[in-house]
């Protein structure tokens, strides 16, 4: 299987993760013009599972180092399989709430609040389980990100008060999603031997196998979570599986593409965790907030015609995010 050998390559993979995790939601924005997000979400989940299978049967099976995907899956013990499955269930619960928040409040709000909060809490959770990196620099970076989140929340509040529309539901969904999102990564990481991907401890899984099991957890739990949401949506009238199967091929493909993009980022992030450590790897990946805010502000114009004070807050948010991410990178050098 393919394994990285240096910290710099691990950081590069985390940056790609950041781009993927911060960009997949554009497919939801594109599909939302004619397609309910609850229906989009099924295609997105299928895309995640599809990428995990492709990755496991290619990068996870070729090469001379480590166990191949099938061999690794056969030797994995039930506790580690259960841990990765649970990570998928937790992620799905968080992400479906997060997708609802995007539909209600927009990318430039949902990402900083939900994923920014997940970054702060997730780094703490993952560092407590595997202390890798300079804690002073690591948590200084987290502090800068926390301030960036506050700036964004204030900007969103001021903009919507001026327009007489404050979506308390969008903010609440983002907060709940962020708390849940901070825990999923720990369960995947626990199912792997982070100190030795070449010859993992017996019963532990390689990143490729763990990602596949994690994706199965997302897929299976979606039959429960998304079925409930289809029948009782947060906004709008209920839809149905009949409406899903009536969707066009191109519409379905848009959602699958979103899942493939997110899945690529997830696989690269877990591969990087061996060299960078789960706290740094997860924290940098969740810097996706910065990428999504750029999309939301400059492409989707979610802060169009805002006041000067709101624009200044957005600029401050970007600056604090950049400085915070820099501290996260240097904490592992």
Short mmCIF file of N, CA, C and O in Angstrom, two decimals, residues 118-249:
data_model
loop_
_atom_site.label_atom_id
_atom_site.label_comp_id
_atom_site.label_asym_id
_atom_site.label_seq_id
_atom_site.Cartn_x
_atom_site.Cartn_y
_atom_site.Cartn_z
N UNK A 118 -15.69 22.48 15.53
CA UNK A 118 -15.19 21.11 15.47
C UNK A 118 -13.67 21.09 15.51
O UNK A 118 -13.06 20.19 16.10
N UNK A 119 -13.03 22.08 14.87
CA UNK A 119 -11.57 22.15 14.88
C UNK A 119 -11.07 22.36 16.31
O UNK A 119 -10.18 21.65 16.78
N UNK A 120 -11.65 23.32 17.00
CA UNK A 120 -11.21 23.64 18.36
C UNK A 120 -11.38 22.44 19.29
O UNK A 120 -10.43 22.01 19.96
N UNK A 121 -12.59 21.88 19.33
CA UNK A 121 -12.86 20.76 20.22
C UNK A 121 -12.13 19.49 19.76
O UNK A 121 -11.61 18.72 20.57
N UNK A 122 -12.09 19.28 18.43
CA UNK A 122 -11.48 18.07 17.90
C UNK A 122 -9.98 18.00 18.15
O UNK A 122 -9.45 16.92 18.43
N UNK A 123 -9.28 19.13 18.05
CA UNK A 123 -7.84 19.13 18.34
C UNK A 123 -7.61 18.75 19.80
O UNK A 123 -6.71 17.97 20.12
N UNK A 124 -8.42 19.27 20.71
CA UNK A 124 -8.30 18.93 22.12
C UNK A 124 -8.53 17.43 22.35
O UNK A 124 -7.76 16.75 23.03
N UNK A 125 -9.61 16.91 21.74
CA UNK A 125 -9.95 15.49 21.90
C UNK A 125 -8.84 14.60 21.34
O UNK A 125 -8.40 13.63 21.99
N UNK A 126 -8.35 14.91 20.13
CA UNK A 126 -7.35 14.07 19.49
C UNK A 126 -5.98 14.20 20.13
O UNK A 126 -5.22 13.23 20.20
N UNK A 127 -5.65 15.39 20.63
CA UNK A 127 -4.34 15.56 21.29
C UNK A 127 -4.32 14.82 22.62
O UNK A 127 -3.29 14.25 23.01
N UNK A 128 -5.44 14.81 23.33
CA UNK A 128 -5.49 14.10 24.62
C UNK A 128 -5.32 12.60 24.43
O UNK A 128 -4.82 11.91 25.32
N UNK A 129 -5.70 12.09 23.26
CA UNK A 129 -5.57 10.66 22.97
C UNK A 129 -4.19 10.31 22.42
O UNK A 129 -3.68 9.21 22.66
N UNK A 130 -3.58 11.22 21.66
CA UNK A 130 -2.25 10.99 21.07
C UNK A 130 -1.51 12.32 21.04
O UNK A 130 -1.66 13.10 20.09
N UNK A 131 -0.72 12.58 22.08
CA UNK A 131 -0.03 13.87 22.24
C UNK A 131 1.17 13.96 21.30
O UNK A 131 2.28 13.53 21.64
N UNK A 132 0.96 14.50 20.11
CA UNK A 132 2.03 14.66 19.13
C UNK A 132 2.03 16.10 18.65
O UNK A 132 1.01 16.62 18.19
N UNK A 133 3.19 16.80 18.76
CA UNK A 133 3.28 18.20 18.40
C UNK A 133 3.50 19.07 19.63
O UNK A 133 3.22 18.66 20.76
N UNK A 134 4.01 20.28 19.42
CA UNK A 134 4.25 21.23 20.49
C UNK A 134 2.91 21.74 21.01
O UNK A 134 2.18 22.42 20.28
N UNK A 135 2.56 21.45 22.27
CA UNK A 135 1.22 21.84 22.76
C UNK A 135 1.00 23.34 22.81
O UNK A 135 -0.13 23.81 22.61
N UNK A 136 2.06 24.12 23.07
CA UNK A 136 1.92 25.57 23.14
C UNK A 136 1.53 26.13 21.79
O UNK A 136 0.55 26.88 21.65
N UNK A 137 2.28 25.76 20.74
CA UNK A 137 1.98 26.24 19.39
C UNK A 137 0.64 25.69 18.90
O UNK A 137 -0.14 26.40 18.25
N UNK A 138 0.37 24.42 19.22
CA UNK A 138 -0.86 23.78 18.78
C UNK A 138 -2.08 24.52 19.33
O UNK A 138 -3.00 24.89 18.57
N UNK A 139 -2.10 24.75 20.62
CA UNK A 139 -3.28 25.37 21.23
C UNK A 139 -3.32 26.88 21.03
O UNK A 139 -4.39 27.49 21.10
N UNK A 140 -2.16 27.48 20.75
CA UNK A 140 -2.16 28.89 20.34
C UNK A 140 -2.86 29.02 19.00
O UNK A 140 -3.65 29.95 18.77
N UNK A 141 -2.58 28.06 18.11
CA UNK A 141 -3.27 28.05 16.81
C UNK A 141 -4.76 27.87 16.98
O UNK A 141 -5.56 28.54 16.32
N UNK A 142 -5.15 26.98 17.89
CA UNK A 142 -6.57 26.76 18.16
C UNK A 142 -7.22 28.04 18.69
O UNK A 142 -8.36 28.37 18.32
N UNK A 143 -6.50 28.78 19.54
CA UNK A 143 -7.04 30.03 20.10
C UNK A 143 -7.31 31.06 19.01
O UNK A 143 -8.34 31.74 19.01
N UNK A 144 -6.38 31.16 18.04
CA UNK A 144 -6.58 32.09 16.92
C UNK A 144 -7.80 31.70 16.09
O UNK A 144 -8.57 32.56 15.65
N UNK A 145 -7.97 30.40 15.88
CA UNK A 145 -9.12 29.93 15.13
C UNK A 145 -10.42 30.24 15.87
O UNK A 145 -11.42 30.65 15.27
N UNK A 146 -10.40 30.09 17.19
CA UNK A 146 -11.58 30.39 18.00
C UNK A 146 -11.99 31.86 17.87
O UNK A 146 -13.17 32.19 17.75
N UNK A 147 -11.00 32.74 17.85
CA UNK A 147 -11.28 34.17 17.68
C UNK A 147 -11.87 34.44 16.29
O UNK A 147 -12.79 35.23 16.13
N UNK A 148 -11.33 33.73 15.28
CA UNK A 148 -11.86 33.87 13.92
C UNK A 148 -13.33 33.48 13.86
O UNK A 148 -14.13 34.13 13.19
N UNK A 149 -13.69 32.41 14.58
CA UNK A 149 -15.08 31.97 14.62
C UNK A 149 -15.97 33.06 15.22
O UNK A 149 -17.07 33.35 14.72
N UNK A 150 -15.49 33.68 16.29
CA UNK A 150 -16.26 34.73 16.95
C UNK A 150 -16.48 35.91 16.00
O UNK A 150 -17.57 36.47 15.91
N UNK A 151 -15.42 36.28 15.27
CA UNK A 151 -15.54 37.38 14.30
C UNK A 151 -16.60 37.07 13.25
O UNK A 151 -17.40 37.93 12.88
N UNK A 152 -16.60 35.82 12.76
CA UNK A 152 -17.57 35.45 11.74
C UNK A 152 -19.00 35.47 12.28
O UNK A 152 -19.91 35.94 11.61
N UNK A 153 -19.17 34.99 13.50
CA UNK A 153 -20.50 34.97 14.11
C UNK A 153 -21.04 36.39 14.29
O UNK A 153 -22.22 36.66 14.02
N UNK A 154 -20.17 37.30 14.71
CA UNK A 154 -20.59 38.70 14.88
C UNK A 154 -20.95 39.32 13.53
O UNK A 154 -21.95 40.03 13.40
N UNK A 155 -20.12 39.03 12.51
CA UNK A 155 -20.38 39.56 11.17
C UNK A 155 -21.72 39.07 10.65
O UNK A 155 -22.52 39.83 10.09
N UNK A 156 -21.98 37.78 10.83
CA UNK A 156 -23.25 37.19 10.37
C UNK A 156 -24.43 37.83 11.09
O UNK A 156 -25.44 38.18 10.48
N UNK A 157 -24.30 38.00 12.41
CA UNK A 157 -25.38 38.58 13.19
C UNK A 157 -25.66 40.02 12.74
O UNK A 157 -26.82 40.40 12.52
N UNK A 158 -24.59 40.82 12.58
CA UNK A 158 -24.77 42.22 12.19
C UNK A 158 -25.36 42.35 10.80
O UNK A 158 -26.22 43.20 10.54
N UNK A 159 -24.91 41.49 9.87
CA UNK A 159 -25.43 41.55 8.50
C UNK A 159 -26.92 41.23 8.47
O UNK A 159 -27.70 41.92 7.81
N UNK A 160 -27.32 40.19 9.19
CA UNK A 160 -28.71 39.76 9.13
C UNK A 160 -29.65 40.63 9.95
O UNK A 160 -30.83 40.73 9.64
N UNK A 161 -29.12 41.27 10.99
CA UNK A 161 -29.94 42.25 11.71
C UNK A 161 -30.25 43.42 10.79
O UNK A 161 -31.38 43.93 10.74
N UNK A 162 -29.24 43.84 10.00
CA UNK A 162 -29.44 44.95 9.06
C UNK A 162 -30.47 44.58 8.00
O UNK A 162 -31.25 45.41 7.54
N UNK A 163 -30.50 43.29 7.62
CA UNK A 163 -31.44 42.84 6.61
C UNK A 163 -32.73 42.29 7.21
O UNK A 163 -33.60 41.78 6.51
N UNK A 164 -32.81 42.39 8.57
CA UNK A 164 -34.00 41.93 9.30
C UNK A 164 -34.29 40.44 9.08
O UNK A 164 -35.43 40.01 8.95
N UNK A 165 -33.23 39.62 9.03
CA UNK A 165 -33.42 38.17 8.93
C UNK A 165 -32.28 37.45 9.64
O UNK A 165 -31.18 37.35 9.14
N UNK A 166 -32.56 36.98 10.82
CA UNK A 166 -31.58 36.24 11.61
C UNK A 166 -32.03 34.78 11.69
O UNK A 166 -33.12 34.49 12.17
N UNK A 167 -31.21 33.87 11.19
CA UNK A 167 -31.56 32.46 11.19
C UNK A 167 -30.99 31.79 12.44
O UNK A 167 -29.89 31.26 12.43
N UNK A 168 -31.76 31.85 13.52
CA UNK A 168 -31.33 31.19 14.75
C UNK A 168 -31.21 29.68 14.53
O UNK A 168 -30.34 29.02 15.10
N UNK A 169 -32.08 29.14 13.68
CA UNK A 169 -32.05 27.71 13.39
C UNK A 169 -30.74 27.32 12.71
O UNK A 169 -30.14 26.29 13.04
N UNK A 170 -30.28 28.14 11.77
CA UNK A 170 -29.03 27.86 11.07
C UNK A 170 -27.85 27.87 12.01
O UNK A 170 -26.96 27.00 11.94
N UNK A 171 -27.80 28.82 12.94
CA UNK A 171 -26.73 28.90 13.92
C UNK A 171 -26.78 27.71 14.86
O UNK A 171 -25.76 27.09 15.17
N UNK A 172 -27.97 27.36 15.35
CA UNK A 172 -28.12 26.25 16.28
C UNK A 172 -27.70 24.93 15.65
O UNK A 172 -26.97 24.13 16.26
N UNK A 173 -28.14 24.69 14.41
CA UNK A 173 -27.74 23.47 13.71
C UNK A 173 -26.21 23.42 13.53
O UNK A 173 -25.60 22.35 13.68
N UNK A 174 -25.61 24.56 13.24
CA UNK A 174 -24.15 24.62 13.06
C UNK A 174 -23.43 24.27 14.36
O UNK A 174 -22.43 23.54 14.36
N UNK A 175 -23.94 24.79 15.49
CA UNK A 175 -23.30 24.52 16.78
C UNK A 175 -23.39 23.04 17.16
O UNK A 175 -22.40 22.44 17.58
N UNK A 176 -24.58 22.46 17.01
CA UNK A 176 -24.75 21.04 17.34
C UNK A 176 -23.89 20.17 16.43
O UNK A 176 -23.22 19.23 16.87
N UNK A 177 -23.87 20.51 15.13
CA UNK A 177 -23.05 19.76 14.18
C UNK A 177 -21.57 19.85 14.54
O UNK A 177 -20.84 18.86 14.46
N UNK A 178 -21.13 21.03 14.95
CA UNK A 178 -19.73 21.23 15.31
C UNK A 178 -19.30 20.39 16.51
O UNK A 178 -18.21 19.80 16.52
N UNK A 179 -20.16 20.31 17.52
CA UNK A 179 -19.84 19.50 18.70
C UNK A 179 -19.73 18.02 18.32
O UNK A 179 -18.77 17.33 18.69
N UNK A 180 -20.70 17.52 17.56
CA UNK A 180 -20.66 16.12 17.13
C UNK A 180 -19.46 15.84 16.23
O UNK A 180 -18.79 14.81 16.36
N UNK A 181 -19.16 16.79 15.33
CA UNK A 181 -18.08 16.62 14.37
C UNK A 181 -16.72 16.49 15.05
O UNK A 181 -15.79 15.89 14.51
N UNK A 182 -16.58 17.04 16.24
CA UNK A 182 -15.30 17.02 16.93
C UNK A 182 -14.91 15.64 17.44
O UNK A 182 -13.75 15.41 17.80
N UNK A 183 -15.84 14.69 17.45
CA UNK A 183 -15.57 13.39 18.05
C UNK A 183 -15.34 12.26 17.04
O UNK A 183 -14.74 11.24 17.39
N UNK A 184 -15.83 12.40 15.79
CA UNK A 184 -15.80 11.26 14.88
C UNK A 184 -14.39 10.78 14.56
O UNK A 184 -14.12 9.58 14.48
N UNK A 185 -13.44 11.72 14.42
CA UNK A 185 -12.09 11.40 13.98
C UNK A 185 -11.36 10.52 14.97
O UNK A 185 -10.58 9.64 14.61
N UNK A 186 -11.62 10.73 16.26
CA UNK A 186 -10.96 9.97 17.32
C UNK A 186 -11.26 8.48 17.20
O UNK A 186 -10.39 7.63 17.42
N UNK A 187 -12.50 8.16 16.79
CA UNK A 187 -12.88 6.76 16.70
C UNK A 187 -12.23 6.08 15.50
O UNK A 187 -11.90 4.89 15.56
N UNK A 188 -12.04 6.80 14.40
CA UNK A 188 -11.32 6.22 13.26
C UNK A 188 -9.85 6.03 13.63
O UNK A 188 -9.26 4.99 13.38
N UNK A 189 -9.25 7.08 14.21
CA UNK A 189 -7.84 7.01 14.59
C UNK A 189 -7.59 5.86 15.57
O UNK A 189 -6.54 5.20 15.50
N UNK A 190 -8.53 5.62 16.47
CA UNK A 190 -8.36 4.55 17.47
C UNK A 190 -8.35 3.17 16.84
O UNK A 190 -7.82 2.21 17.42
N UNK A 191 -8.92 3.04 15.65
CA UNK A 191 -8.97 1.74 14.99
C UNK A 191 -7.68 1.43 14.21
O UNK A 191 -7.51 0.32 13.71
N UNK A 192 -6.76 2.40 14.14
CA UNK A 192 -5.52 2.24 13.39
C UNK A 192 -4.32 2.23 14.33
O UNK A 192 -4.41 2.71 15.46
N UNK A 193 -3.20 1.73 13.84
CA UNK A 193 -1.93 1.82 14.56
C UNK A 193 -1.19 3.03 14.00
O UNK A 193 -0.49 2.92 13.00
N UNK A 194 -1.35 4.19 14.64
CA UNK A 194 -0.79 5.43 14.11
C UNK A 194 0.73 5.45 14.12
O UNK A 194 1.35 6.25 13.40
N UNK A 195 1.34 4.60 14.92
CA UNK A 195 2.81 4.58 15.01
C UNK A 195 3.45 3.68 13.96
O UNK A 195 4.67 3.74 13.76
N UNK A 196 2.66 2.85 13.30
CA UNK A 196 3.26 1.92 12.35
C UNK A 196 2.23 1.48 11.31
O UNK A 196 1.51 0.51 11.50
N UNK A 197 2.16 2.22 10.20
CA UNK A 197 1.24 1.85 9.13
C UNK A 197 1.78 0.68 8.30
O UNK A 197 1.01 -0.05 7.67
N UNK A 198 3.12 0.49 8.28
CA UNK A 198 3.72 -0.58 7.49
C UNK A 198 3.40 -1.94 8.09
O UNK A 198 2.99 -2.87 7.38
N UNK A 199 3.57 -2.06 9.41
CA UNK A 199 3.27 -3.32 10.10
C UNK A 199 2.41 -3.03 11.32
O UNK A 199 2.89 -3.05 12.46
N UNK A 200 1.13 -2.73 11.10
CA UNK A 200 0.26 -2.38 12.23
C UNK A 200 0.13 -3.54 13.22
O UNK A 200 0.29 -4.71 12.87
N UNK A 201 -0.15 -3.19 14.45
CA UNK A 201 -0.37 -4.20 15.48
C UNK A 201 -1.53 -5.11 15.07
O UNK A 201 -2.44 -4.69 14.35
N UNK A 202 -1.47 -6.36 15.51
CA UNK A 202 -2.52 -7.32 15.17
C UNK A 202 -3.88 -6.80 15.60
O UNK A 202 -4.06 -6.31 16.71
N UNK A 203 -4.84 -6.88 14.69
CA UNK A 203 -6.19 -6.41 14.98
C UNK A 203 -6.44 -4.97 14.58
O UNK A 203 -7.59 -4.57 14.37
N UNK A 204 -5.36 -4.16 14.49
CA UNK A 204 -5.49 -2.77 14.06
C UNK A 204 -5.56 -2.71 12.53
O UNK A 204 -5.12 -3.63 11.84
N UNK A 205 -6.10 -1.60 12.01
CA UNK A 205 -6.28 -1.48 10.57
C UNK A 205 -5.38 -0.42 9.96
O UNK A 205 -4.94 0.51 10.65
N UNK A 206 -5.11 -0.54 8.67
CA UNK A 206 -4.42 0.52 7.93
C UNK A 206 -5.43 1.64 7.66
O UNK A 206 -6.64 1.44 7.79
N UNK A 207 -4.97 2.84 7.27
CA UNK A 207 -5.90 3.93 6.97
C UNK A 207 -6.93 3.58 5.90
O UNK A 207 -8.08 4.00 5.99
N UNK A 208 -6.53 2.80 4.89
CA UNK A 208 -7.42 2.48 3.79
C UNK A 208 -8.59 1.61 4.25
O UNK A 208 -9.74 1.82 3.85
N UNK A 209 -8.28 0.63 5.10
CA UNK A 209 -9.33 -0.24 5.63
C UNK A 209 -10.23 0.53 6.58
O UNK A 209 -11.46 0.39 6.55
N UNK A 210 -9.62 1.35 7.44
CA UNK A 210 -10.39 2.15 8.40
C UNK A 210 -11.34 3.10 7.69
O UNK A 210 -12.49 3.27 8.11
N UNK A 211 -10.88 3.73 6.61
CA UNK A 211 -11.73 4.64 5.84
C UNK A 211 -12.91 3.89 5.23
O UNK A 211 -14.04 4.39 5.21
N UNK A 212 -12.66 2.68 4.73
CA UNK A 212 -13.75 1.89 4.15
C UNK A 212 -14.80 1.55 5.21
O UNK A 212 -16.00 1.74 4.98
N UNK A 213 -14.37 1.06 6.37
CA UNK A 213 -15.31 0.72 7.44
C UNK A 213 -16.06 1.96 7.91
O UNK A 213 -17.29 1.93 8.14
N UNK A 214 -15.35 3.05 8.06
CA UNK A 214 -15.95 4.34 8.43
C UNK A 214 -17.03 4.74 7.43
O UNK A 214 -18.14 5.16 7.81
N UNK A 215 -16.75 4.57 6.14
CA UNK A 215 -17.70 4.94 5.09
C UNK A 215 -18.93 4.04 5.10
O UNK A 215 -20.04 4.49 4.83
N UNK A 216 -18.72 2.78 5.44
CA UNK A 216 -19.86 1.85 5.58
C UNK A 216 -20.76 2.32 6.73
O UNK A 216 -21.99 2.26 6.63
N UNK A 217 -20.15 2.79 7.81
CA UNK A 217 -20.91 3.33 8.93
C UNK A 217 -21.76 4.52 8.52
O UNK A 217 -22.92 4.65 8.95
N UNK A 218 -21.20 5.40 7.69
CA UNK A 218 -21.96 6.54 7.18
C UNK A 218 -23.14 6.06 6.34
O UNK A 218 -24.28 6.51 6.52
N UNK A 219 -22.85 5.13 5.43
CA UNK A 219 -23.88 4.65 4.50
C UNK A 219 -25.03 3.97 5.24
O UNK A 219 -26.21 4.26 4.98
N UNK A 220 -24.71 3.07 6.16
CA UNK A 220 -25.76 2.33 6.88
C UNK A 220 -26.60 3.26 7.76
O UNK A 220 -27.83 3.15 7.79
N UNK A 221 -25.96 4.18 8.46
CA UNK A 221 -26.69 5.09 9.35
C UNK A 221 -27.55 6.07 8.57
O UNK A 221 -28.54 6.60 9.10
N UNK A 222 -27.22 6.27 7.30
CA UNK A 222 -28.00 7.21 6.50
C UNK A 222 -29.42 6.71 6.23
O UNK A 222 -30.33 7.50 6.02
N UNK A 223 -29.60 5.39 6.27
CA UNK A 223 -30.95 4.84 6.11
C UNK A 223 -31.85 5.28 7.26
O UNK A 223 -33.07 5.41 7.09
N UNK A 224 -31.26 5.54 8.42
CA UNK A 224 -32.03 6.01 9.57
C UNK A 224 -32.11 7.54 9.57
O UNK A 224 -33.20 8.13 9.53
N UNK A 225 -30.94 8.19 9.60
CA UNK A 225 -30.90 9.64 9.76
C UNK A 225 -31.58 10.39 8.62
O UNK A 225 -32.40 11.28 8.83
N UNK A 226 -31.25 10.00 7.39
CA UNK A 226 -31.78 10.77 6.26
C UNK A 226 -33.23 10.41 5.96
O UNK A 226 -33.99 11.25 5.46
N UNK A 227 -33.64 9.19 6.29
CA UNK A 227 -35.06 8.84 6.13
C UNK A 227 -35.93 9.69 7.05
O UNK A 227 -37.00 10.18 6.65
N UNK A 228 -35.45 9.89 8.29
CA UNK A 228 -36.17 10.77 9.22
C UNK A 228 -36.24 12.18 8.67
O UNK A 228 -37.30 12.83 8.69
N UNK A 229 -35.11 12.66 8.13
CA UNK A 229 -35.06 14.04 7.64
C UNK A 229 -35.90 14.22 6.38
O UNK A 229 -36.49 15.29 6.16
N UNK A 230 -35.96 13.21 5.53
CA UNK A 230 -36.79 13.28 4.33
C UNK A 230 -38.26 13.45 4.71
O UNK A 230 -39.00 14.21 4.08
N UNK A 231 -38.67 12.75 5.77
CA UNK A 231 -40.07 12.79 6.18
C UNK A 231 -40.38 13.99 7.07
O UNK A 231 -41.50 14.50 7.07
N UNK A 232 -39.37 14.42 7.85
CA UNK A 232 -39.57 15.56 8.76
C UNK A 232 -38.40 16.53 8.60
O UNK A 232 -37.50 16.58 9.45
N UNK A 233 -38.37 17.29 7.51
CA UNK A 233 -37.25 18.21 7.25
C UNK A 233 -37.22 19.39 8.21
O UNK A 233 -38.24 19.74 8.81
N UNK A 234 -36.03 19.99 8.36
CA UNK A 234 -35.90 21.17 9.21
C UNK A 234 -36.63 22.37 8.62
O UNK A 234 -37.14 23.22 9.35
N UNK A 235 -36.65 22.42 7.30
CA UNK A 235 -37.36 23.49 6.60
C UNK A 235 -38.07 22.92 5.38
O UNK A 235 -37.58 21.97 4.75
N UNK A 236 -39.21 23.50 5.03
CA UNK A 236 -39.94 23.08 3.85
C UNK A 236 -40.82 21.87 4.11
O UNK A 236 -40.92 21.36 5.23
N UNK A 237 -41.46 21.42 3.05
CA UNK A 237 -42.38 20.28 3.15
C UNK A 237 -41.63 18.96 3.02
O UNK A 237 -40.53 18.92 2.45
N UNK A 238 -42.18 17.87 3.54
CA UNK A 238 -41.52 16.56 3.42
C UNK A 238 -41.35 16.18 1.95
O UNK A 238 -42.12 16.59 1.09
N UNK A 239 -40.31 15.41 1.68
CA UNK A 239 -40.11 14.89 0.33
C UNK A 239 -40.18 13.36 0.41
O UNK A 239 -40.70 12.82 1.38
N UNK A 240 -39.66 12.64 -0.58
CA UNK A 240 -39.82 11.19 -0.59
C UNK A 240 -38.71 10.54 -1.39
O UNK A 240 -37.99 11.20 -2.16
N UNK A 241 -38.58 9.21 -1.22
CA UNK A 241 -37.60 8.47 -2.02
C UNK A 241 -38.04 8.41 -3.49
O UNK A 241 -37.20 8.27 -4.38
N UNK A 242 -39.32 8.53 -3.73
CA UNK A 242 -39.80 8.58 -5.12
C UNK A 242 -39.22 9.80 -5.83
O UNK A 242 -38.78 9.72 -6.99
N UNK A 243 -39.19 10.94 -5.12
CA UNK A 243 -38.59 12.15 -5.69
C UNK A 243 -37.11 11.94 -5.96
O UNK A 243 -36.57 12.43 -6.97
N UNK A 244 -36.43 11.19 -5.08
CA UNK A 244 -35.00 10.93 -5.27
C UNK A 244 -34.77 10.15 -6.57
O UNK A 244 -33.92 10.50 -7.37
N UNK A 245 -35.54 9.10 -6.78
CA UNK A 245 -35.34 8.26 -7.96
C UNK A 245 -35.83 8.94 -9.24
O UNK A 245 -35.50 8.49 -10.35
N UNK A 246 -36.58 10.01 -9.11
CA UNK A 246 -37.01 10.77 -10.28
C UNK A 246 -35.98 11.82 -10.71
O UNK A 246 -36.15 12.48 -11.72
N UNK A 247 -34.92 11.96 -9.90
CA UNK A 247 -33.88 12.94 -10.23
C UNK A 247 -33.12 12.55 -11.48
O UNK A 247 -32.97 11.37 -11.80
N UNK A 248 -32.60 13.55 -12.19
CA UNK A 248 -31.86 13.28 -13.43
C UNK A 248 -30.47 12.73 -13.10
O UNK A 248 -29.96 12.88 -11.98
N UNK A 249 -29.84 12.13 -14.10
CA UNK A 249 -28.50 11.56 -13.93
C UNK A 249 -27.50 12.64 -13.54
O UNK A 249 -26.66 12.45 -12.64
#
